[in-house]
Short mmCIF file of C-alpha atoms in Angstrom, two decimals:
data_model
loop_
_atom_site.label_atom_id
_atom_site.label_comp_id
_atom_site.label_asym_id
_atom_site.label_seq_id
_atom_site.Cartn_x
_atom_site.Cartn_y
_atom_site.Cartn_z
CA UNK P 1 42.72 34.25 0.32
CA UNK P 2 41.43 35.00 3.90
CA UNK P 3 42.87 38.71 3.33
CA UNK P 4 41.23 39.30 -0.13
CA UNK P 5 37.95 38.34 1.81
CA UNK P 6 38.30 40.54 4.56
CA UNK P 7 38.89 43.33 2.19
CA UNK P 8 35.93 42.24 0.22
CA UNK P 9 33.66 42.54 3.31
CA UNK P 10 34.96 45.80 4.22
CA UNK P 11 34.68 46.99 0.70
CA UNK P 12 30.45 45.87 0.86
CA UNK P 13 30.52 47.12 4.05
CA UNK P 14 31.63 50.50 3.62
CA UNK P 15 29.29 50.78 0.85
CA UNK P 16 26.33 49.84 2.61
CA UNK P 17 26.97 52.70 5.67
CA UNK P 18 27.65 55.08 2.49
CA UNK P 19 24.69 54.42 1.10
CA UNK P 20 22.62 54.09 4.28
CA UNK P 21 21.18 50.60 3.64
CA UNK P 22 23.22 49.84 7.25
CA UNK P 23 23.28 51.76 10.07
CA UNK P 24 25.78 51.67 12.59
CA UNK P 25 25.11 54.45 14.74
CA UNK P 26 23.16 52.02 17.41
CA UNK P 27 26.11 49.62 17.21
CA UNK P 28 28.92 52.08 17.37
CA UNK P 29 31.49 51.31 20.77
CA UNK P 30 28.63 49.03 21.66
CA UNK P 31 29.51 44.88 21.81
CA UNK P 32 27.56 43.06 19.20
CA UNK P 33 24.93 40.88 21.23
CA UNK P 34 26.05 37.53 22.79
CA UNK P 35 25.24 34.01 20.47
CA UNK P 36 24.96 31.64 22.62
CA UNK P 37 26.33 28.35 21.84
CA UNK P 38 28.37 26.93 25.01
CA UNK P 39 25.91 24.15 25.14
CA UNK P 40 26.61 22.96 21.71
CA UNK P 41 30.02 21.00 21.65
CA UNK P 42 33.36 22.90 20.05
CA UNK P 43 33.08 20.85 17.28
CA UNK P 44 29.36 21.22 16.28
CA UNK P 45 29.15 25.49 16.72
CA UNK P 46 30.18 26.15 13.04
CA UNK P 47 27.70 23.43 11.47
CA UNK P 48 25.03 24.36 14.14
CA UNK P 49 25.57 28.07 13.30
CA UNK P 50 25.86 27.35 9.50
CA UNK P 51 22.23 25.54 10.00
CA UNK P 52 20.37 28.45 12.12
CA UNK P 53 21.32 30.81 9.79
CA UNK P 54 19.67 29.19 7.17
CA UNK P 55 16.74 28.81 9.07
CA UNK P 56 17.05 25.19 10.50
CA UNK P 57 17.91 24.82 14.52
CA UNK P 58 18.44 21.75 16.26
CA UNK P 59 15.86 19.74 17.90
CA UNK P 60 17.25 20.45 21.40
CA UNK P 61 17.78 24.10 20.85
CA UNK P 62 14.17 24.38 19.67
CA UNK P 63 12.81 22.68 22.80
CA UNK P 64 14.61 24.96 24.66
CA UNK P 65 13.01 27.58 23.00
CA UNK P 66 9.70 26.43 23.06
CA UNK P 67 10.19 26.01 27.25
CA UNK P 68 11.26 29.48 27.47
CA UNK P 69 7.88 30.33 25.78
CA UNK P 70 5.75 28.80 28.06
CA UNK P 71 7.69 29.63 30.95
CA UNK P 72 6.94 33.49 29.78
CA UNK P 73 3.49 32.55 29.09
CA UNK P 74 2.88 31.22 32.76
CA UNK P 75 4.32 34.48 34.22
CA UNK P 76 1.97 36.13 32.98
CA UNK P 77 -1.31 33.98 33.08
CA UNK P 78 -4.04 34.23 35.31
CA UNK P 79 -6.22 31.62 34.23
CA UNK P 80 -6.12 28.41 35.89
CA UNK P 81 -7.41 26.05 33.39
CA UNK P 82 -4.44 27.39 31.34
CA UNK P 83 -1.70 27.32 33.68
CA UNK P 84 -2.19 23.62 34.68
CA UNK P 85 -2.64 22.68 30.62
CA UNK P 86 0.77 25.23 30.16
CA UNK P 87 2.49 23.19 33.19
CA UNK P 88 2.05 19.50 31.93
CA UNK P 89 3.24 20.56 28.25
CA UNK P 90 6.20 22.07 30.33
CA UNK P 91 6.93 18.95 31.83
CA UNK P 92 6.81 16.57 28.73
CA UNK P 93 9.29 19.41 27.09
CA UNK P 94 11.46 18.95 29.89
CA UNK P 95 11.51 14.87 29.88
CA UNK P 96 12.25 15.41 26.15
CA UNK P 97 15.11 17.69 26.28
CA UNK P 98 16.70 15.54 28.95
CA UNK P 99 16.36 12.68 27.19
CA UNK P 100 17.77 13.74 23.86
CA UNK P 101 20.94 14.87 26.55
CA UNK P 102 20.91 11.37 28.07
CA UNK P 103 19.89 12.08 31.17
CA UNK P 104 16.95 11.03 32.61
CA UNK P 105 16.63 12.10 36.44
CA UNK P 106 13.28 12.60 37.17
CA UNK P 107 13.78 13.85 40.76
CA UNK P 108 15.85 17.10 38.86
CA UNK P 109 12.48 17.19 36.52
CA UNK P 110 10.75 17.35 39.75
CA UNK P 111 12.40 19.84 41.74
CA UNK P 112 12.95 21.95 38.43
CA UNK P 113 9.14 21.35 37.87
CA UNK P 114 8.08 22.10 42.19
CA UNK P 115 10.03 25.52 41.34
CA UNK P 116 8.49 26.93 38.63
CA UNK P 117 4.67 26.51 39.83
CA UNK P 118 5.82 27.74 43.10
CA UNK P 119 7.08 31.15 41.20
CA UNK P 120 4.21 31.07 38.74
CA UNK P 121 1.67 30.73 41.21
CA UNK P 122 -1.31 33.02 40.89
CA UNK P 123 -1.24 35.93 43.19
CA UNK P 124 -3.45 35.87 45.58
CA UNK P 125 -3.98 32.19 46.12
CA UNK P 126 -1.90 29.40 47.91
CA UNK P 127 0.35 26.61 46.15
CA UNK P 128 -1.12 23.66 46.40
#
């Protein structure tokens, strides 16, 4: 069964490249790019994956992503008003995400938190 499949998707594949609907020239002796999933347990990955590529991610994995946009968006922002506003939304996503893992130290939350304003500080001016 698993062998008439593979064919199958060889078969479609072949086709596609043929027919230039896919391009592999970018891809060619080049590794695909890493999914990362070592934070989601062994025997989650395959629902989790089935679920994100259908469109629906996890709560956790969304939080994450939402940090990672607002860490981006402090990098780059100079005004004040809308760092401090970015920071405290940065900090409730952080109590959140450590509290659907099930840990709740709020001295990590604090040195995690310390760091970031003292990278994203504005240039120029002192941390306070």
């Amino acid at each position: 069964m698993l062998e008439a499949i593979r064919r199958i998707a060889e078969q479609k594949i072949s086709e596609a490249v043929r027919e230039g609907r896919l391009s592999v020239a970018g891809w060619r002796n080049r590794p695909l790019p890493y999914d990362c999933d070592s934070l989601v347990p062994e025997d989650l990955r395959l629902a989790y994956k089935v679920l994100k590529n259908a469109g629906y991610l996890p709560a956790e994995i969304e939080t994450r992503k939402e940090i990672e946009q607002i860490e981006d968006l402090l990098a780059s922002c100079r005004d004040e008003y809308t760092r401090v506003k970015q920071l405290k939304k940065l900090h409730c996503l952080l109590l959140k995400l450590n509290t659907m893992k099930g840990e709740s130290s709020i001295e990590e939350q604090q040195n995690y938190y310390r760091k970031v304003v003292e990278r994203l500080s504005v240039r120029g001016k002192d941390p306070e």
